[in-house]
PDB file of C-alpha atoms and ligand atoms in Angstrom:
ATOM      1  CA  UNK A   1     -15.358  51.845  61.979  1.00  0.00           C
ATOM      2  CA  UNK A   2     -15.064  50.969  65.325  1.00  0.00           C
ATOM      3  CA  UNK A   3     -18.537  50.704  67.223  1.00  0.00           C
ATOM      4  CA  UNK A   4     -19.471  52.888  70.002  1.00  0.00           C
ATOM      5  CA  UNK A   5     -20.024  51.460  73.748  1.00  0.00           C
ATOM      6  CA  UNK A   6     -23.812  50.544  73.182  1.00  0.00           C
ATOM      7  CA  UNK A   7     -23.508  48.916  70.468  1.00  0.00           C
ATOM      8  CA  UNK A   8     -21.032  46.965  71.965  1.00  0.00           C
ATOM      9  CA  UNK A   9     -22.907  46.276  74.711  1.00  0.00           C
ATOM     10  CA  UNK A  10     -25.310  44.596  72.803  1.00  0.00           C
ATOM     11  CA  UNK A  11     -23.210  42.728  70.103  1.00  0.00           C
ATOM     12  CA  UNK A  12     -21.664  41.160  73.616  1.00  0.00           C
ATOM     13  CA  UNK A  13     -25.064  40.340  74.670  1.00  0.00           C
ATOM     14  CA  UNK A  14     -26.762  36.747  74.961  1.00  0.00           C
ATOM     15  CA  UNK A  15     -29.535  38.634  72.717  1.00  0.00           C
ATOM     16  CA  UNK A  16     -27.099  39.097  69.773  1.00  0.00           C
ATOM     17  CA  UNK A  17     -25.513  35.913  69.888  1.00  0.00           C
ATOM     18  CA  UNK A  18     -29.298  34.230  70.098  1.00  0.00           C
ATOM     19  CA  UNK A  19     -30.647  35.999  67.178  1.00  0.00           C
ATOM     20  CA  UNK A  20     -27.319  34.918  64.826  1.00  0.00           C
ATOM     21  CA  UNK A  21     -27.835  31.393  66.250  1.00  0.00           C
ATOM     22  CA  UNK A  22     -32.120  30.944  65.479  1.00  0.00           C
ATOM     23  CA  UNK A  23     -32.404  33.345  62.593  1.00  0.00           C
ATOM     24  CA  UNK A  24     -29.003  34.445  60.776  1.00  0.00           C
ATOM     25  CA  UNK A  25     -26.735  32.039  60.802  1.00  0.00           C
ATOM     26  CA  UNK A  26     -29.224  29.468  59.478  1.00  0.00           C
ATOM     27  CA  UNK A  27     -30.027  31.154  56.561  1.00  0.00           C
ATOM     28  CA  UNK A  28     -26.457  32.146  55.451  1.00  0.00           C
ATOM     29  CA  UNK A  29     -24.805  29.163  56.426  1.00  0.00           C
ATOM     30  CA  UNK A  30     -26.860  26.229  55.183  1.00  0.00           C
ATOM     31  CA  UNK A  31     -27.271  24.568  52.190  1.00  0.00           C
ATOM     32  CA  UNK A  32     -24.154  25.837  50.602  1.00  0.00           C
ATOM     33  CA  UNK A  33     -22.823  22.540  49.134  1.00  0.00           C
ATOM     34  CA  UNK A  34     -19.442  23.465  49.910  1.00  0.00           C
ATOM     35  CA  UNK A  35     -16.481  20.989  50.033  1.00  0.00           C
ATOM     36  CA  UNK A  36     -15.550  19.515  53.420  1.00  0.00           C
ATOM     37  CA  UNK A  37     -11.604  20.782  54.736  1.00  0.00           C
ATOM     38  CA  UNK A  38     -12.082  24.386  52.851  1.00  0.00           C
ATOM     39  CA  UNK A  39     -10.543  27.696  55.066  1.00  0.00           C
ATOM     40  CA  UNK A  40     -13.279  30.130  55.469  1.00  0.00           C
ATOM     41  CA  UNK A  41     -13.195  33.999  56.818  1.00  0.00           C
ATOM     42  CA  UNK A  42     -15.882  35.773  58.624  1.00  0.00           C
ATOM     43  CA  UNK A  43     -15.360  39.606  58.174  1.00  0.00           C
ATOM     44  CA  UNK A  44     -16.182  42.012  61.031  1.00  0.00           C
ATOM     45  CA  UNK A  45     -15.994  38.746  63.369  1.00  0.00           C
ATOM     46  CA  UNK A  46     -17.114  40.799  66.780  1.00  0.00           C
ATOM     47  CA  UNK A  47     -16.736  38.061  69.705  1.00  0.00           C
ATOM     48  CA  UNK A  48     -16.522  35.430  67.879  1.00  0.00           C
ATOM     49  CA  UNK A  49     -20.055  33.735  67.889  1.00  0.00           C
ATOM     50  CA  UNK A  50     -19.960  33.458  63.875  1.00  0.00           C
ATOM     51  CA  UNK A  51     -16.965  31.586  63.782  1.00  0.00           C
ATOM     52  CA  UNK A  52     -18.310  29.094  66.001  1.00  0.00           C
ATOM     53  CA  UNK A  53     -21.391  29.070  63.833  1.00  0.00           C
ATOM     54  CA  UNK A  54     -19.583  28.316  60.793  1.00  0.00           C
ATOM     55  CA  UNK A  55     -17.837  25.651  62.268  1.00  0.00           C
ATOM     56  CA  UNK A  56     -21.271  23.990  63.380  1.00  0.00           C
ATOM     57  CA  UNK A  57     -22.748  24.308  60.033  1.00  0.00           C
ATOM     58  CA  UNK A  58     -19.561  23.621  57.926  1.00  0.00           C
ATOM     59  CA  UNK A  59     -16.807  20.836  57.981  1.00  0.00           C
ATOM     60  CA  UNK A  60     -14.002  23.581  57.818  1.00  0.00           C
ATOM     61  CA  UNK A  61     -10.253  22.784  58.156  1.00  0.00           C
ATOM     62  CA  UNK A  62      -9.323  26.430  59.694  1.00  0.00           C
ATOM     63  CA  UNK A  63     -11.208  29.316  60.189  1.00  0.00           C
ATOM     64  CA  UNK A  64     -10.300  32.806  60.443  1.00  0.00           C
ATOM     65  CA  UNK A  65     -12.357  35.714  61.944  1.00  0.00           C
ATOM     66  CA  UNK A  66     -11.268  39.349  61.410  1.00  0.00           C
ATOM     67  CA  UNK A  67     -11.932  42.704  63.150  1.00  0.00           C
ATOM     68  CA  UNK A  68     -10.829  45.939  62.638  1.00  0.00           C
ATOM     69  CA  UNK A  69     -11.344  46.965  66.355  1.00  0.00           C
ATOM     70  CA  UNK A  70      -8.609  45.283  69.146  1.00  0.00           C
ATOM     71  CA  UNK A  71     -11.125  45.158  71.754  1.00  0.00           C
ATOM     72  CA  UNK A  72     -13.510  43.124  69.727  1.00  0.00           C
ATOM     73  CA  UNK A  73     -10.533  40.900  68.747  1.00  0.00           C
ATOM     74  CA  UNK A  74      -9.494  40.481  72.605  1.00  0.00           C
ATOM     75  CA  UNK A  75     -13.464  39.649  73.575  1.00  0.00           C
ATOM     76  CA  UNK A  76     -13.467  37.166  70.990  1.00  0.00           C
ATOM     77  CA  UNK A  77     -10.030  35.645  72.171  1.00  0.00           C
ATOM     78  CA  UNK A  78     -11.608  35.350  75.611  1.00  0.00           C
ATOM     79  CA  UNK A  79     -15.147  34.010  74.108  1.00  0.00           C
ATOM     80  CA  UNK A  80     -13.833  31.018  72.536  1.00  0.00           C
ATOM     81  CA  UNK A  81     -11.373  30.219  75.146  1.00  0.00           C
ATOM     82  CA  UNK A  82     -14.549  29.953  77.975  1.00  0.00           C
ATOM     83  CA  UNK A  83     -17.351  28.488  75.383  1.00  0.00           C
ATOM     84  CA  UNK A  84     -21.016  28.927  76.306  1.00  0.00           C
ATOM     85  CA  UNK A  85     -23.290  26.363  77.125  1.00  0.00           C
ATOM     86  CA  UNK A  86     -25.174  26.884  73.443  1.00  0.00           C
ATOM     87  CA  UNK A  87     -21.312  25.992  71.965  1.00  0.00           C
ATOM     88  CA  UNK A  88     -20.257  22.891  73.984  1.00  0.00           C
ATOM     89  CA  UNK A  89     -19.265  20.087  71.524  1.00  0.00           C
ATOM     90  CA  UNK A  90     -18.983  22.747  68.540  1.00  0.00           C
ATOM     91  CA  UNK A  91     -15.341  22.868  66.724  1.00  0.00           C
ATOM     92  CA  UNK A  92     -13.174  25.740  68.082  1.00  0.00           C
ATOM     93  CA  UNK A  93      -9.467  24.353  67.725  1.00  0.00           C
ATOM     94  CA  UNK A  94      -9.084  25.595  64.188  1.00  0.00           C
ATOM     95  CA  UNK A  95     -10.818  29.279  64.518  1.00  0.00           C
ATOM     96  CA  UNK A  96      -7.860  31.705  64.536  1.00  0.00           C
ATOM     97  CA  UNK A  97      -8.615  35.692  65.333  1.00  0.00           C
ATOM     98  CA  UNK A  98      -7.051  38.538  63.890  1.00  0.00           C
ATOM     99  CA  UNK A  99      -6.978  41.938  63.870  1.00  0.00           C
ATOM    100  CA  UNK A 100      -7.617  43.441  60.187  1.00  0.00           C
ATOM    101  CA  UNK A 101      -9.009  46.075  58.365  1.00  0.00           C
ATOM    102  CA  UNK A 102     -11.652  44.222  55.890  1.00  0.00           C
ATOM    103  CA  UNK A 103     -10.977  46.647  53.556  1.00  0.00           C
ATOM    104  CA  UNK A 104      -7.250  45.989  53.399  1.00  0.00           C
ATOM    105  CA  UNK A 105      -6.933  42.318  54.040  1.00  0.00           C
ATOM    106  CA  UNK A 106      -2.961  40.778  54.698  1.00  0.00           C
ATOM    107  CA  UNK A 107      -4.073  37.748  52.813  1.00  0.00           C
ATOM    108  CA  UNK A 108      -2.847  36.683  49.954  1.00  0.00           C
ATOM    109  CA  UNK A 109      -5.024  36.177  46.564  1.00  0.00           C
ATOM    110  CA  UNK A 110      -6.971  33.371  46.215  1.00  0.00           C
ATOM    111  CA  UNK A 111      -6.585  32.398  50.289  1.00  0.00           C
ATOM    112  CA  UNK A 112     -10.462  31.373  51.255  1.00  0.00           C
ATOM    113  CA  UNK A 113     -12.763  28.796  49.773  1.00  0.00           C
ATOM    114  CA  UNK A 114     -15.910  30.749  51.266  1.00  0.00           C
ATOM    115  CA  UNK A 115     -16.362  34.218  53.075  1.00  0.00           C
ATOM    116  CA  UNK A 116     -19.369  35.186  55.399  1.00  0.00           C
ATOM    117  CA  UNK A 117     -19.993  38.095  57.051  1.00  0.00           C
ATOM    118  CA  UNK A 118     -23.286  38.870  59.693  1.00  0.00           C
ATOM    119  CA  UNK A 119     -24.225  42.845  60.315  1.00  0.00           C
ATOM    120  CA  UNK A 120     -21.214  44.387  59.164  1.00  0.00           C
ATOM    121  CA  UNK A 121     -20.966  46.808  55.684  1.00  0.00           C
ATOM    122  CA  UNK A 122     -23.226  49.414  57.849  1.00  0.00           C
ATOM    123  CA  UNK A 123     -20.611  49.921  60.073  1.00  0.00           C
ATOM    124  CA  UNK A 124     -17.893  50.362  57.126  1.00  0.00           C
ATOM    125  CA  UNK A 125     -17.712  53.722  54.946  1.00  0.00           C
ATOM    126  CA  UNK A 126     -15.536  52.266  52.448  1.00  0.00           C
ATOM    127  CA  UNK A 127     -17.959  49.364  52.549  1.00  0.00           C
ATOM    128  CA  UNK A 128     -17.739  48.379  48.598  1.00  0.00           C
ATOM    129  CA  UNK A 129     -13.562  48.004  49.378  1.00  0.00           C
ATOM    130  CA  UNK A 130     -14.731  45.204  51.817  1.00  0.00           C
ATOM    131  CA  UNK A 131     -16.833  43.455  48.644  1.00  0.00           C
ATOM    132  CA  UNK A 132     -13.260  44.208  46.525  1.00  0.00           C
ATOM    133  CA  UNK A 133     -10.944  42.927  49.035  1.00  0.00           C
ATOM    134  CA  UNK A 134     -13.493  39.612  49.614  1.00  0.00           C
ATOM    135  CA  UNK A 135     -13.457  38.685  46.256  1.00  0.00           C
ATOM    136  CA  UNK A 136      -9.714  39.107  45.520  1.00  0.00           C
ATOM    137  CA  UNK A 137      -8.901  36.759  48.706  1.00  0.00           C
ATOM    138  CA  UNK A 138     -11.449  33.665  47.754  1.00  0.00           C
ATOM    139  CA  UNK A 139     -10.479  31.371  45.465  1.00  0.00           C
ATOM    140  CA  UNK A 140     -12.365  31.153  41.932  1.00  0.00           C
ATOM    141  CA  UNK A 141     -15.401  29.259  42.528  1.00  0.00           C
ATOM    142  CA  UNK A 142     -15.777  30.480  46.011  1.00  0.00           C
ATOM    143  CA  UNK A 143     -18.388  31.075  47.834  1.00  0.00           C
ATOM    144  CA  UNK A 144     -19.336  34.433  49.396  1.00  0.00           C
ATOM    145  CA  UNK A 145     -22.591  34.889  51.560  1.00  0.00           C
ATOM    146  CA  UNK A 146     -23.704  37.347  54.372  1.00  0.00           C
ATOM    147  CA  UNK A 147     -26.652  39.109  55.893  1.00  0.00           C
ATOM    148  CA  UNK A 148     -26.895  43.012  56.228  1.00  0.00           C
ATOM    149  CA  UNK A 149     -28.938  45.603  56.998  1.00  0.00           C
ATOM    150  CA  UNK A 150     -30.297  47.872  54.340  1.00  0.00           C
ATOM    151  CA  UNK A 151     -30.765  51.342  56.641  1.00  0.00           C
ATOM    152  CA  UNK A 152     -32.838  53.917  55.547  1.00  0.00           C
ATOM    153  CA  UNK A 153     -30.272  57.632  54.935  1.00  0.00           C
ATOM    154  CA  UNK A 154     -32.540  58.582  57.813  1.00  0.00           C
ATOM    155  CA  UNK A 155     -31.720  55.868  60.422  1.00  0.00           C
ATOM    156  CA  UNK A 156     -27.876  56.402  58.943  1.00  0.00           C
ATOM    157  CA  UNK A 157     -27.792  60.466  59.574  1.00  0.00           C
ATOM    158  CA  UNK A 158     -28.888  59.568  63.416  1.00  0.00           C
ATOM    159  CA  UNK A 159     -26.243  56.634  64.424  1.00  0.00           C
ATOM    160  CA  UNK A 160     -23.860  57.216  62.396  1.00  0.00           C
ATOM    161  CA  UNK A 161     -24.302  53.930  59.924  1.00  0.00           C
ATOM    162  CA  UNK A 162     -23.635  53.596  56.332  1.00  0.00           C
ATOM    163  CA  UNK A 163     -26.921  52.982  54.231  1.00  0.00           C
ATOM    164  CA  UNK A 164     -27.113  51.071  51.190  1.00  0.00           C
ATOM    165  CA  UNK A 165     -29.855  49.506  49.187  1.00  0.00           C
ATOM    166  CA  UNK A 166     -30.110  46.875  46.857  1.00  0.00           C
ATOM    167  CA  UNK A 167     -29.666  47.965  44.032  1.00  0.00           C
ATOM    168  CA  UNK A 168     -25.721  49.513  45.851  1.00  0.00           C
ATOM    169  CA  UNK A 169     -24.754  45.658  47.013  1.00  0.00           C
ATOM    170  CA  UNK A 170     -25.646  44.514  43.624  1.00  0.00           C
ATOM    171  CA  UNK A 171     -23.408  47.083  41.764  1.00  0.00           C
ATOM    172  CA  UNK A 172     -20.614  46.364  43.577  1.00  0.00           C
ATOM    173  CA  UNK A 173     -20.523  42.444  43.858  1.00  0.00           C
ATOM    174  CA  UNK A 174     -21.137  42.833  40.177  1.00  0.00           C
ATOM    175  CA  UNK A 175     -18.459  45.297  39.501  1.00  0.00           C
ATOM    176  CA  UNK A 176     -15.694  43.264  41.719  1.00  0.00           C
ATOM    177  CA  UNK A 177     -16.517  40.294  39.330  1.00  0.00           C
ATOM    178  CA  UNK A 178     -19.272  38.381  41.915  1.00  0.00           C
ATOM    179  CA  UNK A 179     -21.979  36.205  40.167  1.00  0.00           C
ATOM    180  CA  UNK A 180     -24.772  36.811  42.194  1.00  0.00           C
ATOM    181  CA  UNK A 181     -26.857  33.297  43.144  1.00  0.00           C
ATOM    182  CA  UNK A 182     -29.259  34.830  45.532  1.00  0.00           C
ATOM    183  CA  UNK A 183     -30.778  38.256  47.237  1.00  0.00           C
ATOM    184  CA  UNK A 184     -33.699  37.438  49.324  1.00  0.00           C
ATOM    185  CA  UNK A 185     -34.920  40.868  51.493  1.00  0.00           C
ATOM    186  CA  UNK A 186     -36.553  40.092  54.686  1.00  0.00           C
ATOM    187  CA  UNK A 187     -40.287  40.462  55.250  1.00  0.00           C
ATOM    188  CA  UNK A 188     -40.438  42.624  58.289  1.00  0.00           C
ATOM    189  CA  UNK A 189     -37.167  43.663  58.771  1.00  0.00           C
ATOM    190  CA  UNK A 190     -35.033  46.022  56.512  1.00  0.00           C
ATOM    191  CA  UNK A 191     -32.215  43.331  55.585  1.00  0.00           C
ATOM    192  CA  UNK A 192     -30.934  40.777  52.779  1.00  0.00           C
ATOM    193  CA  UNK A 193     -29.575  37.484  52.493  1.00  0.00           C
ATOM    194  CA  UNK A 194     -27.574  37.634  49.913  1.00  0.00           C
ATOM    195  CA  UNK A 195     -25.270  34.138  47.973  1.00  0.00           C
ATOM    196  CA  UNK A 196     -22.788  35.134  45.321  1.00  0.00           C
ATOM    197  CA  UNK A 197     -19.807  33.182  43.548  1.00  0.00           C
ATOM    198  CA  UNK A 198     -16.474  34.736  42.790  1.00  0.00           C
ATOM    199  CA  UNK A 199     -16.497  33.247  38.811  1.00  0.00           C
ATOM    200  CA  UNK A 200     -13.739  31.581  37.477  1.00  0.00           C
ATOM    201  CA  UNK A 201     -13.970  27.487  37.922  1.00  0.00           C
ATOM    202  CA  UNK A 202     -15.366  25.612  35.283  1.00  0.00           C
ATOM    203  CA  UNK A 203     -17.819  28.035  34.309  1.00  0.00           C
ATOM    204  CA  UNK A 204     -20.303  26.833  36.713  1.00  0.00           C
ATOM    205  CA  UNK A 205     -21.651  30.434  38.067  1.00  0.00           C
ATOM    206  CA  UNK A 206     -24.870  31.788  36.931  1.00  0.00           C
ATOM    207  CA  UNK A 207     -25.264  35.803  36.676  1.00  0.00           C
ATOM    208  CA  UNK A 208     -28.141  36.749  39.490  1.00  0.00           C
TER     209      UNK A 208
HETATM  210  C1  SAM B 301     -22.385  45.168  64.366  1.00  0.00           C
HETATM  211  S1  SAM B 301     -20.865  44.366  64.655  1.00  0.00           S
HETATM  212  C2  SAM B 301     -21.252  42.713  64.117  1.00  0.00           C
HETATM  213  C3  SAM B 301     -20.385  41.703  64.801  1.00  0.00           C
HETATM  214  C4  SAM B 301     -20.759  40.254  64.478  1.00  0.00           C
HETATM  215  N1  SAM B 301     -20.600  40.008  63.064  1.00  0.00           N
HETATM  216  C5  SAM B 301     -22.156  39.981  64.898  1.00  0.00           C
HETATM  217  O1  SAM B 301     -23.008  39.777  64.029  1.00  0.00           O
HETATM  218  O2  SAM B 301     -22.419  39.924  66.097  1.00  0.00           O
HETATM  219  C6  SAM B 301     -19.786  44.942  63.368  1.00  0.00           C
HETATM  220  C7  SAM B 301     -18.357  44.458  63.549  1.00  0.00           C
HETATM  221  O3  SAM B 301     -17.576  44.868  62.413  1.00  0.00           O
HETATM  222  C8  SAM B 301     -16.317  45.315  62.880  1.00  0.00           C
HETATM  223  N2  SAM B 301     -15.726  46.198  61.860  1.00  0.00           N
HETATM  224  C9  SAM B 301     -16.064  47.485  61.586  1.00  0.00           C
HETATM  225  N3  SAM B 301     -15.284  47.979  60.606  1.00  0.00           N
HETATM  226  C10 SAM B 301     -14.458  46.963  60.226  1.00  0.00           C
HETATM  227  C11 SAM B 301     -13.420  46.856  59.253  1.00  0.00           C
HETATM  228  N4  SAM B 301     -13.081  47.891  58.456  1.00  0.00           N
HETATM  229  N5  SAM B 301     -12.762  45.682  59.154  1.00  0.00           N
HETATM  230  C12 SAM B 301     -13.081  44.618  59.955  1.00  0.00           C
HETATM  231  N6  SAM B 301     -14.055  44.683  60.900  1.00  0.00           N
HETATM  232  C13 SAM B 301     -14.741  45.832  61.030  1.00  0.00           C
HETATM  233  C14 SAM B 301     -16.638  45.995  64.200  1.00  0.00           C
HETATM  234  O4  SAM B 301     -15.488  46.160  65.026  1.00  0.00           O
HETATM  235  C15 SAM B 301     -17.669  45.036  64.775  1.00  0.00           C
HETATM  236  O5  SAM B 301     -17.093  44.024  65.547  1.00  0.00           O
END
């Protein structure tokens, strides 16, 4: 679902790219023991500020940002080609941008070694597709981990955003075949932090 001019207005904003650097991006993106050289996908990509984040956090060979909206796609082109100040000295030579529908990825099974997305199931009806699709393009063992907001039907009904709880995320990482590692809810603000593996190597995934 493509987001209306406001909202674009802010997701272009030095706000929005502040609050993924100081409060989102830290929590999703550290301590992930992944392996150095892996190919990872941010989903719902917007400009382009997450990509740059996972390349500051994680030694990735190439990494690919998606968005299902041209325009966002274009301002993310144009983002990463004139860094900010906040992004000097931050890998951007491998971070490729497409234009996709998360729901119906192009990739082929098994593509990514970790997934990530910031903000972006609200804005996706067929948001549990999105979960599907992620899982069928990592590789067994991979790692999947985002932060969303968990919108009350009321908040939904006036802006036009899908709601989901809980207990909805966990049915359907567990239903694509997710092991779920972690789901922390913040204190003050109605969102999770959620870690999951896709199973499948050695075992090594514990249900959550
Ligand atoms: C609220 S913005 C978040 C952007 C960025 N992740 C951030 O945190 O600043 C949601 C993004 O998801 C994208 N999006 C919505 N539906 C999508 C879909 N089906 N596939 C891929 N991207 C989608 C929108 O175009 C938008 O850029």
């Amino acid at each position: 679902m493509k987001m209306n001019r406001l909202e674009k207005l802010f997701i272009r904003s030095p706000l929005r790219a502040f609050v993924l650097r100081k409060f989102e991006a830290p929590r999703v993106l550290t301590n992930l023991n992944l392996a150095s050289g892996g190919v990872c996908l941010e989903v719902g990509c917007g400009i382009g500020v997450g990509t740059l984040l996972i390349n500051k956090y994680l030694d990735c060979e190439r990494v690919v940002g998606v968005d299902v909206d041209p325009d966002m796609v274009a301002s993310a082109r144009r983002y990463l080609s004139h860094l900010p100040g906040w992004a000097k000295g931050i890998r951007h030579d491998n971070i490729e941008i497409v234009s996709e529908d998360a729901s119906r990825l192009s990739f082929p099974d098994g593509h990514f070694d970790a997934a990530f997305h910031f903000a972006v199931l609200d804005h996706i009806p067929e948001w549990a597709e999105v979960i599907a699709e992620t899982y069928r393009v990592l590789k067994p063992g991979g790692t999947y981990a985002f932060e969303e907001f968990l919108l009350s039907p009321g908040f939904q009904g006036r802006w036009g955003h899908v709601s989901f709880a809980e207990r909805d995320i966990r049915a359907a990482l567990e239903k694509s075949g997710f092991a779920i590692e972690s789901f922390e809810t913040a204190r003050r603000l109605p969102r999770c932090f959620v870690r999951a593996k896709k199973k499948g190597l050695n075992n090594d995934v514990r249900a959550g």
